[in-house]
mmCIF file with all atom_site columns, C-alpha atoms in Angstrom:
data_model
loop_
_atom_site.group_PDB
_atom_site.id
_atom_site.type_symbol
_atom_site.label_atom_id
_atom_site.label_alt_id
_atom_site.label_comp_id
_atom_site.label_asym_id
_atom_site.label_entity_id
_atom_site.label_seq_id
_atom_site.pdbx_PDB_ins_code
_atom_site.Cartn_x
_atom_site.Cartn_y
_atom_site.Cartn_z
_atom_site.occupancy
_atom_site.B_iso_or_equiv
_atom_site.pdbx_formal_charge
_atom_site.auth_seq_id
_atom_site.auth_comp_id
_atom_site.auth_asym_id
_atom_site.auth_atom_id
_atom_site.pdbx_PDB_model_num
ATOM 1   C CA . MET A 1 1   ? -3.444  -3.326  -24.716 1.00 85.00 ? 16  MET A CA 1
ATOM 2   C CA . LEU A 1 2   ? -1.952  -1.514  -21.465 1.00 81.00 ? 17  LEU A CA 1
ATOM 3   C CA . VAL A 1 3   ? -0.234  -4.592  -20.453 1.00 86.00 ? 18  VAL A CA 1
ATOM 4   C CA . ASP A 1 4   ? 1.823   -4.558  -23.004 1.00 88.00 ? 19  ASP A CA 1
ATOM 5   C CA . ARG A 1 5   ? 2.036   -1.174  -22.806 1.00 89.00 ? 20  ARG A CA 1
ATOM 6   C CA . TYR A 1 6   ? 3.067   -0.678  -19.354 1.00 88.00 ? 21  TYR A CA 1
ATOM 7   C CA . GLN A 1 7   ? 4.179   -4.195  -17.980 1.00 90.00 ? 22  GLN A CA 1
ATOM 8   C CA . GLY A 1 8   ? 8.139   -3.447  -19.088 1.00 90.00 ? 23  GLY A CA 1
ATOM 9   C CA . ARG A 1 9   ? 8.755   -0.187  -17.639 1.00 89.00 ? 24  ARG A CA 1
ATOM 10  C CA . LEU A 1 10  ? 6.398   -1.211  -14.513 1.00 92.00 ? 25  LEU A CA 1
ATOM 11  C CA . PHE A 1 11  ? 8.879   -4.199  -14.084 1.00 92.00 ? 26  PHE A CA 1
ATOM 12  C CA . ARG A 1 12  ? 11.652  -2.168  -14.480 1.00 89.00 ? 27  ARG A CA 1
ATOM 13  C CA . ILE A 1 13  ? 10.500  -0.294  -11.545 1.00 88.00 ? 28  ILE A CA 1
ATOM 14  C CA . ALA A 1 14  ? 9.892   -3.210  -9.513  1.00 90.00 ? 29  ALA A CA 1
ATOM 15  C CA . TYR A 1 15  ? 12.909  -5.302  -10.033 1.00 89.00 ? 30  TYR A CA 1
ATOM 16  C CA . MET A 1 16  ? 15.083  -2.349  -9.221  1.00 86.00 ? 31  MET A CA 1
ATOM 17  C CA . ILE A 1 17  ? 13.445  -1.705  -6.306  1.00 86.00 ? 32  ILE A CA 1
ATOM 18  C CA . LEU A 1 18  ? 13.130  -5.099  -4.960  1.00 86.00 ? 33  LEU A CA 1
ATOM 19  C CA . HIS A 1 19  ? 16.507  -6.470  -7.301  1.00 84.00 ? 34  HIS A CA 1
ATOM 20  C CA . ASP A 1 20  ? 14.037  -9.638  -7.600  1.00 86.00 ? 35  ASP A CA 1
ATOM 21  C CA . ARG A 1 21  ? 13.054  -10.894 -10.772 1.00 89.00 ? 36  ARG A CA 1
ATOM 22  C CA . MET A 1 22  ? 10.614  -12.855 -8.901  1.00 92.00 ? 37  MET A CA 1
ATOM 23  C CA . ASP A 1 23  ? 9.252   -10.841 -7.145  1.00 92.00 ? 38  ASP A CA 1
ATOM 24  C CA . ALA A 1 24  ? 8.945   -7.992  -9.445  1.00 91.00 ? 39  ALA A CA 1
ATOM 25  C CA . GLU A 1 25  ? 6.896   -10.143 -11.831 1.00 93.00 ? 40  GLU A CA 1
ATOM 26  C CA . ASP A 1 26  ? 4.608   -10.964 -9.120  1.00 94.00 ? 41  ASP A CA 1
ATOM 27  C CA . VAL A 1 27  ? 4.600   -7.160  -8.159  1.00 94.00 ? 42  VAL A CA 1
ATOM 28  C CA . VAL A 1 28  ? 4.062   -6.541  -11.278 1.00 94.00 ? 43  VAL A CA 1
ATOM 29  C CA . GLN A 1 29  ? 1.192   -8.933  -12.001 1.00 93.00 ? 44  GLN A CA 1
ATOM 30  C CA . GLU A 1 30  ? -0.741  -8.133  -9.137  1.00 94.00 ? 45  GLU A CA 1
ATOM 31  C CA . SER A 1 31  ? -0.530  -4.001  -9.178  1.00 93.00 ? 46  SER A CA 1
ATOM 32  C CA . LEU A 1 32  ? -1.740  -4.991  -13.281 1.00 93.00 ? 47  LEU A CA 1
ATOM 33  C CA . VAL A 1 33  ? -5.078  -6.912  -11.791 1.00 93.00 ? 48  VAL A CA 1
ATOM 34  C CA . LEU A 1 34  ? -5.382  -3.994  -9.143  1.00 93.00 ? 49  LEU A CA 1
ATOM 35  C CA . ALA A 1 35  ? -5.124  -1.431  -11.670 1.00 91.00 ? 50  ALA A CA 1
ATOM 36  C CA . TRP A 1 36  ? -7.865  -3.721  -13.804 1.00 90.00 ? 51  TRP A CA 1
ATOM 37  C CA . ARG A 1 37  ? -10.128 -4.099  -10.657 1.00 92.00 ? 52  ARG A CA 1
ATOM 38  C CA . ARG A 1 38  ? -10.025 -0.077  -9.823  1.00 91.00 ? 53  ARG A CA 1
ATOM 39  C CA . LEU A 1 39  ? -9.915  1.043   -13.798 1.00 88.00 ? 54  LEU A CA 1
ATOM 40  C CA . GLY A 1 40  ? -13.655 2.452   -12.855 1.00 88.00 ? 55  GLY A CA 1
ATOM 41  C CA . LEU A 1 41  ? -12.244 4.975   -10.367 1.00 88.00 ? 56  LEU A CA 1
ATOM 42  C CA . LEU A 1 42  ? -9.713  6.252   -12.142 1.00 87.00 ? 57  LEU A CA 1
ATOM 43  C CA . GLU A 1 43  ? -10.897 9.842   -13.252 1.00 87.00 ? 58  GLU A CA 1
ATOM 44  C CA . ASP A 1 44  ? -8.498  10.782  -15.965 1.00 88.00 ? 59  ASP A CA 1
ATOM 45  C CA . PRO A 1 45  ? -7.382  8.365   -18.566 1.00 84.00 ? 60  PRO A CA 1
ATOM 46  C CA . ALA A 1 46  ? -4.363  10.212  -19.397 1.00 85.00 ? 61  ALA A CA 1
ATOM 47  C CA . ALA A 1 47  ? -2.814  9.974   -15.592 1.00 86.00 ? 62  ALA A CA 1
ATOM 48  C CA . PHE A 1 48  ? -2.895  5.777   -15.803 1.00 89.00 ? 63  PHE A CA 1
ATOM 49  C CA . SER A 1 49  ? 0.772   5.621   -16.176 1.00 87.00 ? 64  SER A CA 1
ATOM 50  C CA . GLY A 1 50  ? 1.212   7.305   -13.339 1.00 87.00 ? 65  GLY A CA 1
ATOM 51  C CA . TRP A 1 51  ? -1.291  5.552   -11.280 1.00 89.00 ? 66  TRP A CA 1
ATOM 52  C CA . VAL A 1 52  ? -0.244  2.372   -12.024 1.00 91.00 ? 67  VAL A CA 1
ATOM 53  C CA . SER A 1 53  ? 3.295   3.284   -11.228 1.00 89.00 ? 68  SER A CA 1
ATOM 54  C CA . LYS A 1 54  ? 2.313   4.296   -8.100  1.00 88.00 ? 69  LYS A CA 1
ATOM 55  C CA . ILE A 1 55  ? 0.422   0.819   -7.725  1.00 91.00 ? 70  ILE A CA 1
ATOM 56  C CA . THR A 1 56  ? 3.376   -0.995  -8.415  1.00 92.00 ? 71  THR A CA 1
ATOM 57  C CA . THR A 1 57  ? 5.620   0.823   -6.634  1.00 89.00 ? 72  THR A CA 1
ATOM 58  C CA . ARG A 1 58  ? 4.401   1.074   -3.156  1.00 88.00 ? 73  ARG A CA 1
ATOM 59  C CA . ALA A 1 59  ? 3.575   -2.734  -4.027  1.00 91.00 ? 74  ALA A CA 1
ATOM 60  C CA . ALA A 1 60  ? 7.502   -3.147  -4.046  1.00 89.00 ? 75  ALA A CA 1
ATOM 61  C CA . THR A 1 61  ? 7.889   -1.357  -1.369  1.00 85.00 ? 76  THR A CA 1
ATOM 62  C CA . ASP A 1 62  ? 5.445   -3.098  0.743   1.00 85.00 ? 77  ASP A CA 1
ATOM 63  C CA . VAL A 1 63  ? 7.251   -5.896  -0.579  1.00 87.00 ? 78  VAL A CA 1
ATOM 64  C CA . VAL A 1 64  ? 10.293  -4.694  0.885   1.00 81.00 ? 79  VAL A CA 1
ATOM 65  C CA . ARG A 1 65  ? 9.432   -3.868  4.431   1.00 78.00 ? 80  ARG A CA 1
ATOM 66  C CA . ARG A 1 66  ? 7.696   -7.372  5.004   1.00 80.00 ? 81  ARG A CA 1
ATOM 67  C CA . ALA A 1 67  ? 11.167  -8.270  4.458   1.00 74.00 ? 82  ALA A CA 1
ATOM 68  C CA . THR A 1 68  ? 12.857  -6.384  6.701   1.00 68.00 ? 83  THR A CA 1
ATOM 69  C CA . ARG A 1 69  ? 10.402  -6.931  9.242   1.00 69.00 ? 84  ARG A CA 1
ATOM 70  C CA . ARG A 1 70  ? 11.160  -10.871 9.213   1.00 68.00 ? 85  ARG A CA 1
ATOM 71  C CA . ALA A 1 71  ? 14.885  -10.002 9.710   1.00 55.00 ? 86  ALA A CA 1
ATOM 72  C CA . THR A 1 72  ? 16.216  -12.855 7.848   1.00 51.00 ? 87  THR A CA 1
ATOM 73  C CA . ASN A 1 73  ? 17.333  -13.145 4.062   1.00 48.00 ? 88  ASN A CA 1
ATOM 74  C CA . ALA A 1 74  ? 17.871  -16.182 1.939   1.00 46.00 ? 89  ALA A CA 1
ATOM 75  C CA . THR A 1 75  ? 18.357  -14.765 -0.676  1.00 45.00 ? 90  THR A CA 1
ATOM 76  C CA . ASP A 1 76  ? 22.336  -13.757 0.571   1.00 46.00 ? 91  ASP A CA 1
ATOM 77  C CA . GLY A 1 77  ? 24.200  -16.174 -1.652  1.00 44.00 ? 92  GLY A CA 1
ATOM 78  C CA . GLU A 1 78  ? 21.535  -16.528 -4.166  1.00 45.00 ? 93  GLU A CA 1
ATOM 79  C CA . VAL A 1 79  ? 20.785  -12.930 -5.668  1.00 43.00 ? 94  VAL A CA 1
ATOM 80  C CA . PHE A 1 80  ? 22.975  -12.742 -8.043  1.00 43.00 ? 95  PHE A CA 1
ATOM 81  C CA . GLU A 1 81  ? 21.901  -15.630 -9.624  1.00 45.00 ? 96  GLU A CA 1
ATOM 82  C CA . ARG A 1 82  ? 18.733  -14.791 -10.440 1.00 44.00 ? 97  ARG A CA 1
ATOM 83  C CA . LEU A 1 83  ? 19.365  -11.453 -12.310 1.00 44.00 ? 98  LEU A CA 1
ATOM 84  C CA . PRO A 1 84  ? 16.776  -10.834 -15.315 1.00 46.00 ? 99  PRO A CA 1
ATOM 85  C CA . PRO A 1 85  ? 18.498  -11.686 -19.080 1.00 46.00 ? 100 PRO A CA 1
ATOM 86  C CA . ALA A 1 86  ? 18.978  -8.837  -21.145 1.00 41.00 ? 101 ALA A CA 1
ATOM 87  C CA . PRO A 1 87  ? 16.730  -7.431  -22.288 1.00 43.00 ? 102 PRO A CA 1
ATOM 88  C CA . ALA A 1 88  ? 13.822  -7.828  -20.423 1.00 42.00 ? 103 ALA A CA 1
ATOM 89  C CA . LEU A 1 89  ? 10.337  -7.524  -21.313 1.00 40.00 ? 104 LEU A CA 1
ATOM 90  C CA . GLY A 1 90  ? 11.316  -5.854  -24.030 1.00 41.00 ? 105 GLY A CA 1
ATOM 91  C CA . THR A 1 91  ? 13.886  -3.583  -22.181 1.00 43.00 ? 106 THR A CA 1
ATOM 92  C CA . ALA A 1 92  ? 16.880  -2.050  -24.278 1.00 45.00 ? 107 ALA A CA 1
ATOM 93  C CA . THR A 1 93  ? 19.613  -4.359  -24.533 1.00 45.00 ? 108 THR A CA 1
ATOM 94  C CA . SER A 1 94  ? 22.729  -3.881  -21.729 1.00 47.00 ? 109 SER A CA 1
ATOM 95  C CA . GLY A 1 95  ? 25.300  -3.937  -24.452 1.00 50.00 ? 110 GLY A CA 1
ATOM 96  C CA . ASP A 1 96  ? 26.069  -4.787  -27.950 1.00 55.00 ? 111 ASP A CA 1
ATOM 97  C CA . PRO A 1 97  ? 25.475  -8.653  -29.061 1.00 57.00 ? 112 PRO A CA 1
ATOM 98  C CA . LEU A 1 98  ? 28.258  -8.538  -31.128 1.00 65.00 ? 113 LEU A CA 1
ATOM 99  C CA . ASN A 1 99  ? 30.568  -7.151  -28.460 1.00 73.00 ? 114 ASN A CA 1
ATOM 100 C CA . PRO A 1 100 ? 30.535  -9.935  -25.772 1.00 79.00 ? 115 PRO A CA 1
ATOM 101 C CA . GLU A 1 101 ? 33.242  -8.326  -23.699 1.00 80.00 ? 116 GLU A CA 1
ATOM 102 C CA . ARG A 1 102 ? 30.497  -4.997  -23.871 1.00 76.00 ? 117 ARG A CA 1
ATOM 103 C CA . SER A 1 103 ? 27.958  -6.362  -23.061 1.00 77.00 ? 118 SER A CA 1
ATOM 104 C CA . ALA A 1 104 ? 29.634  -8.318  -19.525 1.00 79.00 ? 119 ALA A CA 1
ATOM 105 C CA . LEU A 1 105 ? 30.832  -5.505  -18.630 1.00 78.00 ? 120 LEU A CA 1
ATOM 106 C CA . VAL A 1 106 ? 27.835  -3.590  -18.476 1.00 77.00 ? 121 VAL A CA 1
ATOM 107 C CA . GLN A 1 107 ? 25.635  -6.666  -16.963 1.00 79.00 ? 122 GLN A CA 1
ATOM 108 C CA . ALA A 1 108 ? 28.432  -6.753  -14.289 1.00 82.00 ? 123 ALA A CA 1
ATOM 109 C CA . GLN A 1 109 ? 27.893  -2.336  -13.802 1.00 80.00 ? 124 GLN A CA 1
ATOM 110 C CA . MET A 1 110 ? 24.520  -3.224  -13.338 1.00 80.00 ? 125 MET A CA 1
ATOM 111 C CA . THR A 1 111 ? 24.454  -5.924  -11.022 1.00 80.00 ? 126 THR A CA 1
ATOM 112 C CA . ALA A 1 112 ? 26.756  -3.349  -8.909  1.00 82.00 ? 127 ALA A CA 1
ATOM 113 C CA . LEU A 1 113 ? 24.623  -0.654  -9.264  1.00 83.00 ? 128 LEU A CA 1
ATOM 114 C CA . ALA A 1 114 ? 21.102  -2.825  -8.225  1.00 81.00 ? 129 ALA A CA 1
ATOM 115 C CA . GLY A 1 115 ? 23.354  -4.275  -4.977  1.00 84.00 ? 130 GLY A CA 1
ATOM 116 C CA . ILE A 1 116 ? 23.986  -0.220  -4.059  1.00 86.00 ? 131 ILE A CA 1
ATOM 117 C CA . LEU A 1 117 ? 20.385  0.067   -4.625  1.00 86.00 ? 132 LEU A CA 1
ATOM 118 C CA . GLN A 1 118 ? 19.688  -2.314  -2.201  1.00 85.00 ? 133 GLN A CA 1
ATOM 119 C CA . THR A 1 119 ? 21.920  -0.549  0.387   1.00 88.00 ? 134 THR A CA 1
ATOM 120 C CA . LEU A 1 120 ? 19.870  2.868   0.123   1.00 88.00 ? 135 LEU A CA 1
ATOM 121 C CA . ASP A 1 121 ? 16.419  3.054   2.538   1.00 88.00 ? 136 ASP A CA 1
ATOM 122 C CA . ALA A 1 122 ? 13.390  1.701   0.609   1.00 85.00 ? 137 ALA A CA 1
ATOM 123 C CA . SER A 1 123 ? 12.303  5.426   0.408   1.00 88.00 ? 138 SER A CA 1
ATOM 124 C CA . VAL A 1 124 ? 15.201  6.878   -1.650  1.00 90.00 ? 139 VAL A CA 1
ATOM 125 C CA . ARG A 1 125 ? 15.646  3.986   -3.859  1.00 89.00 ? 140 ARG A CA 1
ATOM 126 C CA . SER A 1 126 ? 11.769  3.981   -4.984  1.00 88.00 ? 141 SER A CA 1
ATOM 127 C CA . CYS A 1 127 ? 12.552  7.918   -5.718  1.00 91.00 ? 142 CYS A CA 1
ATOM 128 C CA . TRP A 1 128 ? 15.594  7.232   -7.328  1.00 91.00 ? 143 TRP A CA 1
ATOM 129 C CA . VAL A 1 129 ? 13.841  4.254   -9.147  1.00 88.00 ? 144 VAL A CA 1
ATOM 130 C CA . LEU A 1 130 ? 10.979  6.654   -10.124 1.00 88.00 ? 145 LEU A CA 1
ATOM 131 C CA . ARG A 1 131 ? 13.393  9.275   -11.997 1.00 89.00 ? 146 ARG A CA 1
ATOM 132 C CA . GLU A 1 132 ? 16.109  7.232   -13.397 1.00 86.00 ? 147 GLU A CA 1
ATOM 133 C CA . VAL A 1 133 ? 14.340  4.454   -14.266 1.00 82.00 ? 148 VAL A CA 1
ATOM 134 C CA . GLY A 1 134 ? 10.777  5.533   -14.707 1.00 81.00 ? 149 GLY A CA 1
ATOM 135 C CA . ASP A 1 135 ? 11.458  8.763   -16.089 1.00 81.00 ? 150 ASP A CA 1
ATOM 136 C CA . MET A 1 136 ? 8.935   10.676  -13.980 1.00 85.00 ? 151 MET A CA 1
ATOM 137 C CA . SER A 1 137 ? 9.513   13.915  -13.205 1.00 89.00 ? 152 SER A CA 1
ATOM 138 C CA . TYR A 1 138 ? 9.480   15.078  -9.390  1.00 92.00 ? 153 TYR A CA 1
ATOM 139 C CA . ARG A 1 139 ? 6.156   16.230  -9.150  1.00 90.00 ? 154 ARG A CA 1
ATOM 140 C CA . GLU A 1 140 ? 4.728   12.998  -10.029 1.00 87.00 ? 155 GLU A CA 1
ATOM 141 C CA . ILE A 1 141 ? 7.275   11.227  -7.914  1.00 90.00 ? 156 ILE A CA 1
ATOM 142 C CA . ALA A 1 142 ? 5.882   13.170  -5.062  1.00 90.00 ? 157 ALA A CA 1
ATOM 143 C CA . VAL A 1 143 ? 2.225   11.794  -5.992  1.00 87.00 ? 158 VAL A CA 1
ATOM 144 C CA . ILE A 1 144 ? 3.540   8.267   -6.019  1.00 84.00 ? 159 ILE A CA 1
ATOM 145 C CA . VAL A 1 145 ? 5.670   8.534   -3.185  1.00 87.00 ? 160 VAL A CA 1
ATOM 146 C CA . ASP A 1 146 ? 3.060   10.830  -0.789  1.00 88.00 ? 161 ASP A CA 1
ATOM 147 C CA . ALA A 1 147 ? 5.745   13.017  0.022   1.00 90.00 ? 162 ALA A CA 1
ATOM 148 C CA . THR A 1 148 ? 6.572   16.319  -1.250  1.00 93.00 ? 163 THR A CA 1
ATOM 149 C CA . GLU A 1 149 ? 8.705   17.515  -3.602  1.00 93.00 ? 164 GLU A CA 1
ATOM 150 C CA . SER A 1 150 ? 11.409  18.882  -2.203  1.00 94.00 ? 165 SER A CA 1
ATOM 151 C CA . THR A 1 151 ? 11.487  15.824  0.005   1.00 94.00 ? 166 THR A CA 1
ATOM 152 C CA . VAL A 1 152 ? 11.758  13.658  -3.668  1.00 93.00 ? 167 VAL A CA 1
ATOM 153 C CA . ARG A 1 153 ? 14.593  16.128  -4.948  1.00 94.00 ? 168 ARG A CA 1
ATOM 154 C CA . GLY A 1 154 ? 16.469  15.449  -1.402  1.00 94.00 ? 169 GLY A CA 1
ATOM 155 C CA . ARG A 1 155 ? 15.864  11.693  -1.603  1.00 93.00 ? 170 ARG A CA 1
ATOM 156 C CA . ILE A 1 156 ? 16.805  11.691  -4.991  1.00 92.00 ? 171 ILE A CA 1
ATOM 157 C CA . ALA A 1 157 ? 20.077  13.324  -4.225  1.00 93.00 ? 172 ALA A CA 1
ATOM 158 C CA . ARG A 1 158 ? 21.115  11.082  -1.533  1.00 93.00 ? 173 ARG A CA 1
ATOM 159 C CA . ALA A 1 159 ? 20.720  7.920   -3.597  1.00 91.00 ? 174 ALA A CA 1
ATOM 160 C CA . ARG A 1 160 ? 22.933  9.486   -6.675  1.00 91.00 ? 175 ARG A CA 1
ATOM 161 C CA . ALA A 1 161 ? 25.727  10.712  -3.972  1.00 91.00 ? 176 ALA A CA 1
ATOM 162 C CA . HIS A 1 162 ? 25.686  7.486   -2.456  1.00 90.00 ? 177 HIS A CA 1
ATOM 163 C CA . ILE A 1 163 ? 25.176  5.534   -6.201  1.00 88.00 ? 178 ILE A CA 1
ATOM 164 C CA . VAL A 1 164 ? 28.431  7.961   -7.502  1.00 89.00 ? 179 VAL A CA 1
ATOM 165 C CA . GLU A 1 165 ? 30.307  6.904   -4.216  1.00 89.00 ? 180 GLU A CA 1
ATOM 166 C CA . HIS A 1 166 ? 30.204  3.517   -4.092  1.00 87.00 ? 181 HIS A CA 1
ATOM 167 C CA . MET A 1 167 ? 30.107  3.337   -7.830  1.00 83.00 ? 182 MET A CA 1
ATOM 168 C CA . GLU A 1 168 ? 33.705  4.913   -8.404  1.00 83.00 ? 183 GLU A CA 1
ATOM 169 C CA . GLU A 1 169 ? 34.881  1.804   -9.163  1.00 79.00 ? 184 GLU A CA 1
ATOM 170 C CA . TRP A 1 170 ? 33.377  1.545   -12.483 1.00 73.00 ? 185 TRP A CA 1
ATOM 171 C CA . ARG A 1 171 ? 34.278  4.942   -13.642 1.00 70.00 ? 186 ARG A CA 1
#
């Protein structure tokens, strides 16, 4: 039941951080397995959503850090070919299925946004994704990324400014 309820949200978070469907799926699977193993350590069952989101965000950020340390990017030409189909794991559709032109436009915008997110520092990207995709409060994000609320607000503001600047052509 927990997997059915949270995997779509966790996938969206991981994908927006990683911009790679296979890595995002791996991160979500590993996060859910880890959460299952450590479920007994969770003191407040109501905190499950934030707790499992924290596990997923940290796992995705670790993948980004490892890739950065390797200093090679074998996916340069392949990244956009592996975008998740809309809808991914029960998410909302990326446009009106009866209007293919609108669907294509929305998919192109999402592709552009995902590419822009990859140019952000991982800590800034994580905060923005948790706020805009995960719909979390600043306080929840601060706990997940182990930062102060004001730091989180600053990171999100920087991310928003960067996105607005680079998405200008889509206005």
